[in-house]
Tab-separated table of C-alpha atoms in Angstrom:
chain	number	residue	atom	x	y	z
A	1	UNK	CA	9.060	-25.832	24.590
A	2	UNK	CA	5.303	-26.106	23.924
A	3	UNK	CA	4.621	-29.047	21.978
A	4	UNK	CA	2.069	-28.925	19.285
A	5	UNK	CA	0.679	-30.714	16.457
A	6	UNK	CA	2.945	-29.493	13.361
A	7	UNK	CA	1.599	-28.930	9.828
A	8	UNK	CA	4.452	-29.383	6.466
A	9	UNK	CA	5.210	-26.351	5.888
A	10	UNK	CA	6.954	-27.033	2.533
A	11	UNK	CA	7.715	-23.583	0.766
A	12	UNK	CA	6.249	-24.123	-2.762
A	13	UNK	CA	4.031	-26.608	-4.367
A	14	UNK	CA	1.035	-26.642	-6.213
A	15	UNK	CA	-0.592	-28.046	-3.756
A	16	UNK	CA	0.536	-25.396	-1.411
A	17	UNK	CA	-0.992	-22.843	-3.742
A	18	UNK	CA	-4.498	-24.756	-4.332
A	19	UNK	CA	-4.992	-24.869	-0.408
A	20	UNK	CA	-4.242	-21.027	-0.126
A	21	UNK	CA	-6.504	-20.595	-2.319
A	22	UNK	CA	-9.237	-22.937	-0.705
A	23	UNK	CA	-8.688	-21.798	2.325
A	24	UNK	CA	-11.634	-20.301	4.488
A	25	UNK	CA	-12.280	-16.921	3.551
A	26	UNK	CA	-11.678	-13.767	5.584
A	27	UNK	CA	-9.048	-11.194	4.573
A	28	UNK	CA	-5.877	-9.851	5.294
A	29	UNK	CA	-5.349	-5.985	5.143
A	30	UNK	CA	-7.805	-6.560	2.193
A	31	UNK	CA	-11.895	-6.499	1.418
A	32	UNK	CA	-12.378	-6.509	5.688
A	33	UNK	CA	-15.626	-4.697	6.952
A	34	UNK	CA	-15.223	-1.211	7.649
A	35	UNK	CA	-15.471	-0.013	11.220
A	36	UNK	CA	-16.889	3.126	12.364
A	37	UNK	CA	-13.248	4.518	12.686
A	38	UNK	CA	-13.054	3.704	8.950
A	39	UNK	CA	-11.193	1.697	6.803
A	40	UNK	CA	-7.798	2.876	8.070
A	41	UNK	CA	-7.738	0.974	11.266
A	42	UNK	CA	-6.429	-2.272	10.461
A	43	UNK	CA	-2.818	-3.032	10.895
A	44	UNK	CA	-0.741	-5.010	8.513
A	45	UNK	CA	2.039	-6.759	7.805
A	46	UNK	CA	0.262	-6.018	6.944
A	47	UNK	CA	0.915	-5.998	7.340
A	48	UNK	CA	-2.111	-7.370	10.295
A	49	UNK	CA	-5.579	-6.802	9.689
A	50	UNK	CA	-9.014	-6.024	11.992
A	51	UNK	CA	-11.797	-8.891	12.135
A	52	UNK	CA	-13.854	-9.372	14.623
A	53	UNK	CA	-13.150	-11.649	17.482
A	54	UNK	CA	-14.460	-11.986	21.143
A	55	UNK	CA	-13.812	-8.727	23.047
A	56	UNK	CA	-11.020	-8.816	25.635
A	57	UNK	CA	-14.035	-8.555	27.769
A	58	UNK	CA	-15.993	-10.954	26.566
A	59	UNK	CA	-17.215	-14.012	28.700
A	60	UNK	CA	-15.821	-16.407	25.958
A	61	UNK	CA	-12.248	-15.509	26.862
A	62	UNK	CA	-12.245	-15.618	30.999
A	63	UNK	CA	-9.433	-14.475	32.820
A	64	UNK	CA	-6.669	-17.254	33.976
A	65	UNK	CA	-6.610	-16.629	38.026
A	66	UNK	CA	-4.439	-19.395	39.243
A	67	UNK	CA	-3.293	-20.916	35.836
A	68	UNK	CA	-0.193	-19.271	35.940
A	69	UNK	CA	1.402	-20.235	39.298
A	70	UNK	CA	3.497	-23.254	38.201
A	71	UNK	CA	4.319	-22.191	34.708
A	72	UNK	CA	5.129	-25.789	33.997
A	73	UNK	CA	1.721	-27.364	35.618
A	74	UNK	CA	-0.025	-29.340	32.998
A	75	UNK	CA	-3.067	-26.712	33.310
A	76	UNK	CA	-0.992	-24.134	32.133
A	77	UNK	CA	0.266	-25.826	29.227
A	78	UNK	CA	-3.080	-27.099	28.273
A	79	UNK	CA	-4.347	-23.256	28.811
A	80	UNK	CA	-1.152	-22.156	26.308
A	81	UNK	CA	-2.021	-24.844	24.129
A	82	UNK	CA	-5.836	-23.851	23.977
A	83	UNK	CA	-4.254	-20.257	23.460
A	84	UNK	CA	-2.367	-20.956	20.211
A	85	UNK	CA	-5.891	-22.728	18.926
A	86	UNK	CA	-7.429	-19.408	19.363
A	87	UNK	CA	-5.085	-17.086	17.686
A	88	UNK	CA	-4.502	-19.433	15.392
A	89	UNK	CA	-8.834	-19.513	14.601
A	90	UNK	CA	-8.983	-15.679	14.717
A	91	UNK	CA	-5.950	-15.073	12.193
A	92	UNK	CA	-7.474	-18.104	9.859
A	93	UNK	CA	-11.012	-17.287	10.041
A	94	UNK	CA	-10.552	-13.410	9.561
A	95	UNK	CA	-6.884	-12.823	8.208
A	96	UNK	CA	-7.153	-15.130	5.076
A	97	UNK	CA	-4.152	-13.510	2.905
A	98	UNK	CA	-2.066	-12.901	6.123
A	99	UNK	CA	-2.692	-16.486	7.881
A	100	UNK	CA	-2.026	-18.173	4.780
A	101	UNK	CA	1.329	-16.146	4.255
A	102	UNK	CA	2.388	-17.845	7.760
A	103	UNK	CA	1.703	-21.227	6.191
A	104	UNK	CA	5.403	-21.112	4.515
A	105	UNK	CA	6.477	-20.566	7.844
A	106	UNK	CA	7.938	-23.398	10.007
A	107	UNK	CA	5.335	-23.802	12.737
A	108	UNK	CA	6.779	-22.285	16.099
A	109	UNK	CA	7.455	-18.901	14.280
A	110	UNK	CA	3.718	-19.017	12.663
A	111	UNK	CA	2.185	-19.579	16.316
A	112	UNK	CA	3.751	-16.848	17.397
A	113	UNK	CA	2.626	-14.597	14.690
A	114	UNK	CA	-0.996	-15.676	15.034
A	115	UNK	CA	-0.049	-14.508	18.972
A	116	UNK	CA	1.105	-11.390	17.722
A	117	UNK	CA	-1.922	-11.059	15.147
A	118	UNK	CA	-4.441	-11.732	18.181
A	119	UNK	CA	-3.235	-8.938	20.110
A	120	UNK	CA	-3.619	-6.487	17.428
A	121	UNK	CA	-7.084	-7.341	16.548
A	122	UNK	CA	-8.438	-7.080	20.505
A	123	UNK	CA	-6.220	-3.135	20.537
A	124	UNK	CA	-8.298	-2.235	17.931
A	125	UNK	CA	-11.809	-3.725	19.354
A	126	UNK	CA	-10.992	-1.625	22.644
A	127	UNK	CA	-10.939	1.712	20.856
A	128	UNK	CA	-13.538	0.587	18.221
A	129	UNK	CA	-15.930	-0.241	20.886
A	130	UNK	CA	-14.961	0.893	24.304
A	131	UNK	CA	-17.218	-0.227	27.257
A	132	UNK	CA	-19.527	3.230	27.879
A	133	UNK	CA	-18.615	4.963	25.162
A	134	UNK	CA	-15.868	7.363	24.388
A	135	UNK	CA	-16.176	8.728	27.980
A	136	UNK	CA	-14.078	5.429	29.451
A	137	UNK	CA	-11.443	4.907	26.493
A	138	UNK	CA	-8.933	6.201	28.316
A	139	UNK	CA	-9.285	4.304	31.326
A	140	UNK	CA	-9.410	1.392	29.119
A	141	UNK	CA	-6.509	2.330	27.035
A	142	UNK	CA	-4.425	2.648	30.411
A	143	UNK	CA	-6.065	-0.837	31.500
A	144	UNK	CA	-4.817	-2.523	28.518
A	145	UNK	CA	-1.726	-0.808	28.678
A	146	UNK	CA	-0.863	-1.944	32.006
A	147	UNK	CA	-1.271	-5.567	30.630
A	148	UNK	CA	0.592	-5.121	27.986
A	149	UNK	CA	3.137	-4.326	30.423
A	150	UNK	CA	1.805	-7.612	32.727
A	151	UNK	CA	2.512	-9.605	29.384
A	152	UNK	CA	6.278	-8.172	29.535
A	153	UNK	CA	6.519	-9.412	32.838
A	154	UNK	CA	5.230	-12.943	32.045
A	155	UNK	CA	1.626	-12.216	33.468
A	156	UNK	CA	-0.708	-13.479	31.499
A	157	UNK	CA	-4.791	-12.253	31.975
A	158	UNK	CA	-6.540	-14.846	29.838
A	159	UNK	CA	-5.486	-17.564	27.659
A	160	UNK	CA	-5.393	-14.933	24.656
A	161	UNK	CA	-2.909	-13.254	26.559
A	162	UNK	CA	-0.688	-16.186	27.406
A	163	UNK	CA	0.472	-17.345	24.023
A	164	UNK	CA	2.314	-13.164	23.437
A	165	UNK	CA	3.814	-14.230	27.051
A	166	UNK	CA	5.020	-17.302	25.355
A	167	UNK	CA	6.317	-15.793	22.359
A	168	UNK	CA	8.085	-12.821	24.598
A	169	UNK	CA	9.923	-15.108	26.951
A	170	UNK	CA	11.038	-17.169	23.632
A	171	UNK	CA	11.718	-14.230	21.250
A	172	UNK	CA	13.368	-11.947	24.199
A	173	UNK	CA	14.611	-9.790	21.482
A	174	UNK	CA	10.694	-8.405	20.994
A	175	UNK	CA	10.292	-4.634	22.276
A	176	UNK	CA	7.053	-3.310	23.736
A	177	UNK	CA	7.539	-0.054	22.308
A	178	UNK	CA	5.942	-1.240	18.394
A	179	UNK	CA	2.837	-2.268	20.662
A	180	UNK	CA	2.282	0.922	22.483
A	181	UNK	CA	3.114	3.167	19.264
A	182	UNK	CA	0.109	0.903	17.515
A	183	UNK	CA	-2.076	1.762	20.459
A	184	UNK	CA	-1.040	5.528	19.856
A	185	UNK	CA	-2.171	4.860	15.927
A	186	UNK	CA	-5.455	3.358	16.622
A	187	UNK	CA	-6.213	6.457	18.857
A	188	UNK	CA	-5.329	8.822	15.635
A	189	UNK	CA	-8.379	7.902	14.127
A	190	UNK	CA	-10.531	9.221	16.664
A	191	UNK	CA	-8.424	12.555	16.789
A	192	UNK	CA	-8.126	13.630	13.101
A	193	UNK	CA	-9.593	12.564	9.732
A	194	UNK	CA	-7.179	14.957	7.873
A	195	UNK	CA	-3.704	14.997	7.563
A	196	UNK	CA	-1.453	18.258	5.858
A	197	UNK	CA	1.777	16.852	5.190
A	198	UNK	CA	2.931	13.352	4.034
A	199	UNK	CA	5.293	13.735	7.553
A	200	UNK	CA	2.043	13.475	9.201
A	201	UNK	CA	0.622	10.623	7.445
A	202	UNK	CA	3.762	8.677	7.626
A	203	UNK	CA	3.484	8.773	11.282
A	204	UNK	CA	0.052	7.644	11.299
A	205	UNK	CA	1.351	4.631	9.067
A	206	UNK	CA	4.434	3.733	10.724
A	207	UNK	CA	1.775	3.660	14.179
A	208	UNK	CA	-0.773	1.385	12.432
A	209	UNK	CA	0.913	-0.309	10.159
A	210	UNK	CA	4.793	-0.182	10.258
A	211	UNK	CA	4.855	-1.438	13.646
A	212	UNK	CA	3.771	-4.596	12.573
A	213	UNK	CA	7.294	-5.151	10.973
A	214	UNK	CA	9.075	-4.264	14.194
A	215	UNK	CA	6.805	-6.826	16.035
A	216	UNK	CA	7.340	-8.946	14.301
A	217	UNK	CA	11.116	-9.346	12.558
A	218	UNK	CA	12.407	-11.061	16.061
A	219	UNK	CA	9.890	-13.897	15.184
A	220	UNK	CA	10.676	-14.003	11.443
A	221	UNK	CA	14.540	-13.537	12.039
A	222	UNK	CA	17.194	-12.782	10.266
A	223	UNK	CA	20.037	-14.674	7.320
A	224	UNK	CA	23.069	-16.091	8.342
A	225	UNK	CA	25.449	-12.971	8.928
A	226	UNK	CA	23.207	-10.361	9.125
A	227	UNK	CA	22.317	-8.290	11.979
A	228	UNK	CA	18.652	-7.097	13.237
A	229	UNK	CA	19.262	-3.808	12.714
A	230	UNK	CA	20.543	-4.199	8.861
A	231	UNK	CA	16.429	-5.852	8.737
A	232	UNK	CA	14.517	-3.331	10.709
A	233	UNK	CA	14.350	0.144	7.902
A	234	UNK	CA	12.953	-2.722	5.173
A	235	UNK	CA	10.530	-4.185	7.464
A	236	UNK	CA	9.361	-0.503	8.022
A	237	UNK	CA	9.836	0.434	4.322
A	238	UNK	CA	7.212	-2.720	3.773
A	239	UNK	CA	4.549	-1.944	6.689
A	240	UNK	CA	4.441	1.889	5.009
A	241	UNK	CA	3.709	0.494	1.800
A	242	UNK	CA	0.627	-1.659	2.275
A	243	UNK	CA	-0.829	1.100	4.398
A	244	UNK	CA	-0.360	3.673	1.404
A	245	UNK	CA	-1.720	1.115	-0.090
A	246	UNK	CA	-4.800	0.792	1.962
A	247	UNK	CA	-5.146	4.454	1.896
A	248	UNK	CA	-5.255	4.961	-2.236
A	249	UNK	CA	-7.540	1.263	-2.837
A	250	UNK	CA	-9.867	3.280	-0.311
A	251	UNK	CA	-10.389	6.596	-1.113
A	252	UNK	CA	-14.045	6.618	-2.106
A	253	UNK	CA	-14.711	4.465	1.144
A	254	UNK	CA	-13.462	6.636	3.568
A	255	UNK	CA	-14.778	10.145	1.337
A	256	UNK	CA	-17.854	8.715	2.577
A	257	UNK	CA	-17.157	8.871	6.273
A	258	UNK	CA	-15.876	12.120	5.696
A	259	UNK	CA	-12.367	10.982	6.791
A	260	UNK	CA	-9.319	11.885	3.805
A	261	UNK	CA	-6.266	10.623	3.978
A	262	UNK	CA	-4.212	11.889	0.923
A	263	UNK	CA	-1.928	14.862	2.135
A	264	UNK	CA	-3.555	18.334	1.870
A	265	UNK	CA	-0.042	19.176	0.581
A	266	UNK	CA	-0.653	16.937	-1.826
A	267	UNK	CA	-4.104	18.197	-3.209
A	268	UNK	CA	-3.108	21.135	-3.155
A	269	UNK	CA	0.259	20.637	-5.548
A	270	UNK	CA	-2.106	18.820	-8.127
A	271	UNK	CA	-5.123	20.493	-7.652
A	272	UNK	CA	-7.400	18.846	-6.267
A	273	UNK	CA	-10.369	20.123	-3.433
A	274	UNK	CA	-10.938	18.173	-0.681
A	275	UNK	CA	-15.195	18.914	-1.996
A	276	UNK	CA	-14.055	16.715	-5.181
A	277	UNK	CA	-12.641	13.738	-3.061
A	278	UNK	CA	-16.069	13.791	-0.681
A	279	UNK	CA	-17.873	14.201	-3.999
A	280	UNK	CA	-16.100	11.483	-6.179
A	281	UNK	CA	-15.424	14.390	-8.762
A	282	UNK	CA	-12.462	12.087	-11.214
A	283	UNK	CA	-10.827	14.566	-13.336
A	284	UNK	CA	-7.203	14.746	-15.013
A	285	UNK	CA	-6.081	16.673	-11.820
A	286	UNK	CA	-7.004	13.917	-9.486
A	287	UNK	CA	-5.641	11.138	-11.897
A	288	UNK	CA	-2.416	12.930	-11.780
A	289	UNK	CA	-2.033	12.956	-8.363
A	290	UNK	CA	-2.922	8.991	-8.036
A	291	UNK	CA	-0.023	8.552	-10.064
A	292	UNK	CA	1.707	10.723	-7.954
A	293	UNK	CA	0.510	8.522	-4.831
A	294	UNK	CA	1.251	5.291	-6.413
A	295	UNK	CA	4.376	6.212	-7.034
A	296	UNK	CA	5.651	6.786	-3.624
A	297	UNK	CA	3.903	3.612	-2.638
A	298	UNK	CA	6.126	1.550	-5.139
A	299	UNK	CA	9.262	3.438	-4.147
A	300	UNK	CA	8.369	1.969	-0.506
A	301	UNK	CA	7.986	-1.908	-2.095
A	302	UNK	CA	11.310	-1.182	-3.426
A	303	UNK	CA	12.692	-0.352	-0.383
A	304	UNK	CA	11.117	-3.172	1.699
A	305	UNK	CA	11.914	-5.496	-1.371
A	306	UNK	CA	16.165	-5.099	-0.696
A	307	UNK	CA	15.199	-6.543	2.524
A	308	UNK	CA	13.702	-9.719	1.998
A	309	UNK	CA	17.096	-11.335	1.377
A	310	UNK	CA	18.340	-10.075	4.675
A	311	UNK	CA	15.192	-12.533	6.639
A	312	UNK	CA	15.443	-15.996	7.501
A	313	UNK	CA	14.526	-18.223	4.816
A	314	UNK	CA	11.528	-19.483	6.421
A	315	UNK	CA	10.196	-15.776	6.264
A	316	UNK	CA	10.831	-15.115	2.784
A	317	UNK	CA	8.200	-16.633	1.198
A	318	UNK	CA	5.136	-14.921	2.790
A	319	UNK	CA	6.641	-11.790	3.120
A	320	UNK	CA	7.883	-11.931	-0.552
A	321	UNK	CA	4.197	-12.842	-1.445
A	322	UNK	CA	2.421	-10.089	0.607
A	323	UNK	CA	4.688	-7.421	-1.215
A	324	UNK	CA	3.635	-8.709	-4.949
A	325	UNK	CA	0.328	-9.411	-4.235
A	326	UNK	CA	-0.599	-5.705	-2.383
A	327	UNK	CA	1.898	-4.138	-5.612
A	328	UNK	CA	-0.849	-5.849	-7.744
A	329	UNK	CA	-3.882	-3.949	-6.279
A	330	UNK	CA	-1.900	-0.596	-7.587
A	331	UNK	CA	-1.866	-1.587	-10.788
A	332	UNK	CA	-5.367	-2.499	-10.398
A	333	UNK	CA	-6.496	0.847	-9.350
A	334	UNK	CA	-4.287	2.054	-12.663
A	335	UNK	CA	-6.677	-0.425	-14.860
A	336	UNK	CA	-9.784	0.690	-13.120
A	337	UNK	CA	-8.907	4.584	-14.734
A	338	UNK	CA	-7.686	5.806	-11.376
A	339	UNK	CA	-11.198	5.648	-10.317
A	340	UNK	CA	-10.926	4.716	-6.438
A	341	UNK	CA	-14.073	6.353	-5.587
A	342	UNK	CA	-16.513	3.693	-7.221
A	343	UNK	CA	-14.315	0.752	-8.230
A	344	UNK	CA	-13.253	-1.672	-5.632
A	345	UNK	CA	-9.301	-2.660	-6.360
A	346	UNK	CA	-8.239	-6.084	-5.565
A	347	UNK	CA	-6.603	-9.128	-6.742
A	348	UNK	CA	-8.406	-11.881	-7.811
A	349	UNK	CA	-7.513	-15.811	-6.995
A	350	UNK	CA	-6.589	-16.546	-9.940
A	351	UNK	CA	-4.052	-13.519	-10.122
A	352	UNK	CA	-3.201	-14.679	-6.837
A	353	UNK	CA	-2.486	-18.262	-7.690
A	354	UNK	CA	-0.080	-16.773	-11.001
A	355	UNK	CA	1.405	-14.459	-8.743
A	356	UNK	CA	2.853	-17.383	-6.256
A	357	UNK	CA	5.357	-18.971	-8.497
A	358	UNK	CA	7.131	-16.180	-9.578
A	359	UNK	CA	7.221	-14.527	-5.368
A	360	UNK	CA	8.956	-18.436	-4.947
A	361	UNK	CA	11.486	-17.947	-7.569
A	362	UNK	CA	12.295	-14.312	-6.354
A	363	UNK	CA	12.385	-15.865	-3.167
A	364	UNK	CA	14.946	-18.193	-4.203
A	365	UNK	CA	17.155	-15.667	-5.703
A	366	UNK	CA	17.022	-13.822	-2.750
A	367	UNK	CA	18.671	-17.117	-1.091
A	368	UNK	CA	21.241	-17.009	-3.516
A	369	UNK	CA	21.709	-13.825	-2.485
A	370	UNK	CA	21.942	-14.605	1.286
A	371	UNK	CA	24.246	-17.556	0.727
A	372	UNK	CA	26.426	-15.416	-1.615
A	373	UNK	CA	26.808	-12.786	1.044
A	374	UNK	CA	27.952	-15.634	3.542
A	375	UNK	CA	30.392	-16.802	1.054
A	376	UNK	CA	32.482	-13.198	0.949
C-alpha cells in the first residue's frame, strides 16, 4: 500500500471546525464560476463540483510512457505519490465544502475521493472545451472513454490517471458504469436546455449528480452488518437532492443563458410561462411552485438521510454535513421571498460553523443506531 504522509483526522473539534472554515477558498457544488454549458454541469456529492484544473491535454500533466512497467519500481510510486498531491490540490483549491467534508475521513479513503473528484472535473473540461470545437467532441468523448476503460484495466495515461487506477485495484468493488452515465450527463447539456417531465430531469440528475454516490460508496463503505446494496438507493436519494438543489438556488442564472430546468409539467400545473422565468417575472404563481420544488428536494434529504447510518463511520461525518449544509441553502431561498432570479442563496461561515456540531451529534446517533442494529 502507498505510503503517505497522514493528517488527524479526528471527527469533531473546534479546532476541526475553525480550519474548515480557514481553509483556502474554492467551492463545492456551491458559488463555482459558471461555464458556458451553465451552471448545471458540476457534479456533486455533490455531490463533486467543476473548477478549473489543467486540461487532460495540457503540457502540465504529461503522459506516463514507461512509468508503469514495474508497478512496484520506485518511479511509479513516486509518480502515484505525485498523483495523490495533485488531486488532492485540485479538490482543495477548487472544491472547498467538498475537500473539507473528506477531512473527517481517515486518509486512504479521502485520497481516493480526491482521485475520484479529479476525474470528474477533467470529464467535464473535455466537453466544456473540446480541442476544435464541437466538431471533435465525439472523438474525444470516445478517446476518453477508451481510457476510462485503460484505467479499468490498470493502465494509467498520466499521473492524474494513476491514482483512479490505484483506488480501482484497492476498492475492486467500484463499477465503471457511474463514470460513463456522468459522461452521458455532461453531454445533456449540450443536447437540451429544457426538460417536460420531472422523469426527464431526474435522469439528467442521477447522470450528473447521483452518480457521484455510486462512485463513490465502495470508498466510503458500509456499517458493520450491512450490505452495499441496503447503501446504494440513499446515496442516490442524496446525489438527487443537491442537484435539485443546484437547479432551484440557480434559476435566475441559468434564465439568463436561456437554459430552464424546472419541469414544463411543472410550470404548467402552477402556472407559470417559461417568458416569466427568462424574464425574472416573481409572482404568487411562481412562489407556489418553489415551494412545490423545495419540497421534493427535502423529501430526497429525507431519503438520503435514513442512509447515513448504514455508511462506515468514517463517512458519516462529511456526508452528514453536506446534507445539512445544502438543506440550509433551501431555506435560504425561502428567506430571500422565493426570489431565485436576483438573490444569490447560500450559507454563510458562520451558519456553517453552527451547523457542524449539531451534523456531529446526528452523526453520533446514527452510530448508535449502527451499533444497535449489530446488537439484534
Amino acid at each position: 500500500q502507498l505510503a503517505m504522509p497522514g493528517r488527524s483526522f479526528a471527527l469533531f473539534a473546534s479546532g476541526a471546525c475553525l480550519a474548515l472554515l480557514a481553509s483556502p477558498s474554492g467551492g463545492m457544488r456551491s458559488a463555482v464560476t459558471p461555464n458556458a454549458r451553465g451552471a448545471r454541469a458540476r457534479s456533486s456529492s455533490a455531490a463533486l463540483a467543476m473548477m478549473e484544473v489543467p486540461h487532460h491535454r495540457s503540457k502540465a500533466i504529461e503522459p506516463l510512457r514507461t512509468v508503469e512497467a514495474d508497478p512496484r519500481s520506485a518511479k511509479r510510486m513516486q509518480a502515484l505519490w505525485d498523483g495523490y498531491e495533485v488531486c488532492r490540490k485540485i479538490t482543495a483549491s477548487y472544491a472547498k465544502t467538498f475537500y473539507l467534508g473528506t477531512r473527517f475521513m481517515d486518509p486512504d479513503r479521502a485520497r481516493s475521493i480526491w482521485a475520484v473528484y479529479a476525474w470528474c472535473r477533467r470529464t467535464d473540461d473535455i466537453v466544456d472545451a473540446p480541442r476544435g470545437g464541437l466538431k471533435y467532441l465525439h472523438k474525444e468523448i470516445a478517446l476518453w472513454s477508451q481510457r476510462l476503460d485503460d484505467i479499468w484495466n490498470g493502465r494509467a495515461y498520466d499521473i492524474v490517471d494513476l491514482p483512479l487506477v490505484d483506488t480501482v485495484q484497492r476498492y475492486p468493488d467500484m463499477d465503471i458504469q457511474p463514470f460513463k452515465d456522468m459522461v452521458e450527463g455532461m453531454l445533456m447539456d449540450l443536447r437540451q436546455d429544457r426538460y417536460a417531465t420531472f422523469d426527464d430531469l431526474y435522469v439528467y440528475c442521477y447522470r450528473v449528480a447521483g452518480t457521484v454516490g455510486l462512485m463513490t460508496l465502495p470508498i466510503m463503505g458500509t456499517a458493520e452488518g450491512v450490505a452495499h446494496a441496503e447503501a446504494v438507493e440513499p446515496a442516490l436519494a442524496l446525489g438527487i437532492a443537491l442537484q435539485l438543489t443546484n437547479i432551484l438556488r440557480d434559476v435566475g442564472e441559468d434564465a439568463r443563458r436561456g437554459r430552464i430546468y424546472l419541469p414544463q409539467e411543472d410550470l404548467d400545473r402552477f402556472g407559470v410561462s417559461e417568458e416569466q422565468i427568462l424574464s425574472g417575472l416573481l409572482d404568487e404563481n411562481y412562489i407556489q411552485l418553489m415551494q412545490f420544488q423545495i419540497a421534493r428536494a427535502r423529501d430526497y434529504f429525507d431519503k438520503s438521510e435514513d442512509g447515513i447510518s448504514k455508511l462506515h463511520p468514517s463517512a458519516r461525518m462529511p456526508v452528514r454535513a453536506s446534507l445539512d449544509l445544502y438543506r440550509k441553502i433551501l431555506e435560504r431561498i425561502e428567506v430571500n421571498g422565493y426570489d431565485n432570479f436576483r438573490k444569490r442563496a447560500y450559507v454563510s461561515k458562520l451558519e456553517k460553523f453552527l451547523t457542524l456540531p449539531s451534523s456531529y451529534l446526528k452523526c453520533l446517533e446514527a452510530d448508535k443506531q449502527a451499533q444497535e442494529k449489530v446488537a439484534k
